[in-house]
Amino acid sequence: GAVVSQHPSWVICKSGTSVKIECRSLDFQATTMFWYRQFPKQSLMLMATSNEGSKATYEQGVEKDKFLINHASLTLSTLTVTSAHPEDSSFYICSVPHQGANEKLFFGSGTQLSVL
Amino acid sequence: SQQGEEDPQALSIQEGENATMNCSYKTSINNLQWYRQNSGRGLVHLILIRSNEREKHSGRLRVTLDTSKKSSSLLITASRAADTASYFCATVNRGSTLGRLYFGRGTQLTVWP
């Protein structure tokens, strides 16, 4: 069964609205989660590292006020795309490290965001 | 944050043939991993090879790692139509944050029945 649950799977919204994406670790607690963004036929680009109990760490060039991350508990991280615009349309994927080891990641199924 | 580069970018083969994808990276690594992604879906971990390993097998998958050339290859033997997907290599760099991966651009594999 799925280890990481991400939803919604897809969302269509009007320009200017905010969209929240949830990522849940189902099988184990995760003090760290990662948020990636993927454009069509492109690679995954790390946006930020979500840290439980502290502020997220953002990659260079990623606007922290635009992409709000809240790691509310040891099993839940949320990414909110604020005041979304068409250029924010993309595939967003979260991932959870395997039981805290520097090994493989478990990925959510992704969220396709389309901003009209 | 992108680190690896895969080639070819696209590969099209017949069922039963072998598929080989290559990946190059730039810095020292702890391990290198290969992932598979079906269109519009999340990624599935396939295999991990550590920096002190040279070859690893898992079912029909064979991964090699050459740290002197900073390259890796993924071989899928006896391919099936269900293997059609994008394949990404990703590295865990030495000294990097726990669980932080750097992904290559990916190879789109199409296997024709």
Tab-separated table of C-alpha atoms in Angstrom, chain A residues 32 34 36 38 41-46 49 59 91 93 97 100-105 107-110, chain B residues 1-2 30-31 33 35 37 40-43 45 48 50 88 92 96-101 103-105:
chain	number	residue	atom	x	y	z
A	32	THR	CA	11.594	16.070	7.297
A	34	PHE	CA	10.601	17.473	0.660
A	36	TYR	CA	9.488	19.137	-5.601
A	38	GLN	CA	8.151	19.260	-12.126
A	41	LYS	CA	9.005	16.410	-19.627
A	42	GLN	CA	11.419	17.967	-17.154
A	43	SER	CA	13.233	16.770	-14.085
A	44	LEU	CA	12.172	17.249	-10.487
A	45	MET	CA	13.409	20.465	-8.969
A	46	LEU	CA	13.646	20.619	-5.196
A	49	THR	CA	12.702	21.070	2.807
A	59	GLU	CA	16.044	26.465	-2.346
A	91	PHE	CA	3.178	19.117	-11.089
A	93	ILE	CA	5.336	16.178	-5.598
A	97	PRO	CA	12.869	9.946	3.562
A	100	GLY	CA	15.072	8.850	8.667
A	101	ALA	CA	17.856	7.097	6.801
A	102	ASN	CA	19.844	8.777	4.072
A	103	GLU	CA	18.508	6.277	1.637
A	104	LYS	CA	15.585	6.124	-0.677
A	105	LEU	CA	12.598	8.417	-0.625
A	107	PHE	CA	7.022	9.879	-3.065
A	108	GLY	CA	3.459	11.045	-3.052
A	109	SER	CA	1.423	10.565	-6.210
A	110	GLY	CA	1.746	14.230	-7.079
B	1	SER	CA	19.496	21.649	-7.605
B	2	GLN	CA	19.615	19.426	-10.669
B	30	ASN	CA	27.026	8.891	-0.966
B	31	ASN	CA	24.756	6.897	-3.201
B	33	GLN	CA	19.378	5.917	-7.000
B	35	TYR	CA	13.469	5.999	-9.959
B	37	GLN	CA	7.754	7.651	-13.071
B	40	GLY	CA	1.516	12.208	-14.334
B	41	ARG	CA	2.311	10.075	-11.320
B	42	GLY	CA	4.721	10.064	-8.416
B	43	LEU	CA	8.089	8.370	-8.458
B	45	HIS	CA	12.180	3.833	-6.131
B	48	LEU	CA	20.066	2.205	-4.836
B	50	ARG	CA	26.283	3.077	-2.791
B	88	PHE	CA	15.436	9.225	-13.422
B	92	VAL	CA	22.634	11.828	-2.552
B	96	SER	CA	24.151	16.923	1.900
B	97	THR	CA	21.036	17.141	3.996
B	98	LEU	CA	19.396	13.889	4.973
B	99	GLY	CA	17.214	12.588	2.165
B	100	ARG	CA	18.003	15.402	-0.232
B	101	LEU	CA	18.163	14.126	-3.799
B	103	PHE	CA	17.622	14.469	-10.036
B	104	GLY	CA	18.713	14.136	-13.618
B	105	ARG	CA	16.525	15.086	-16.571
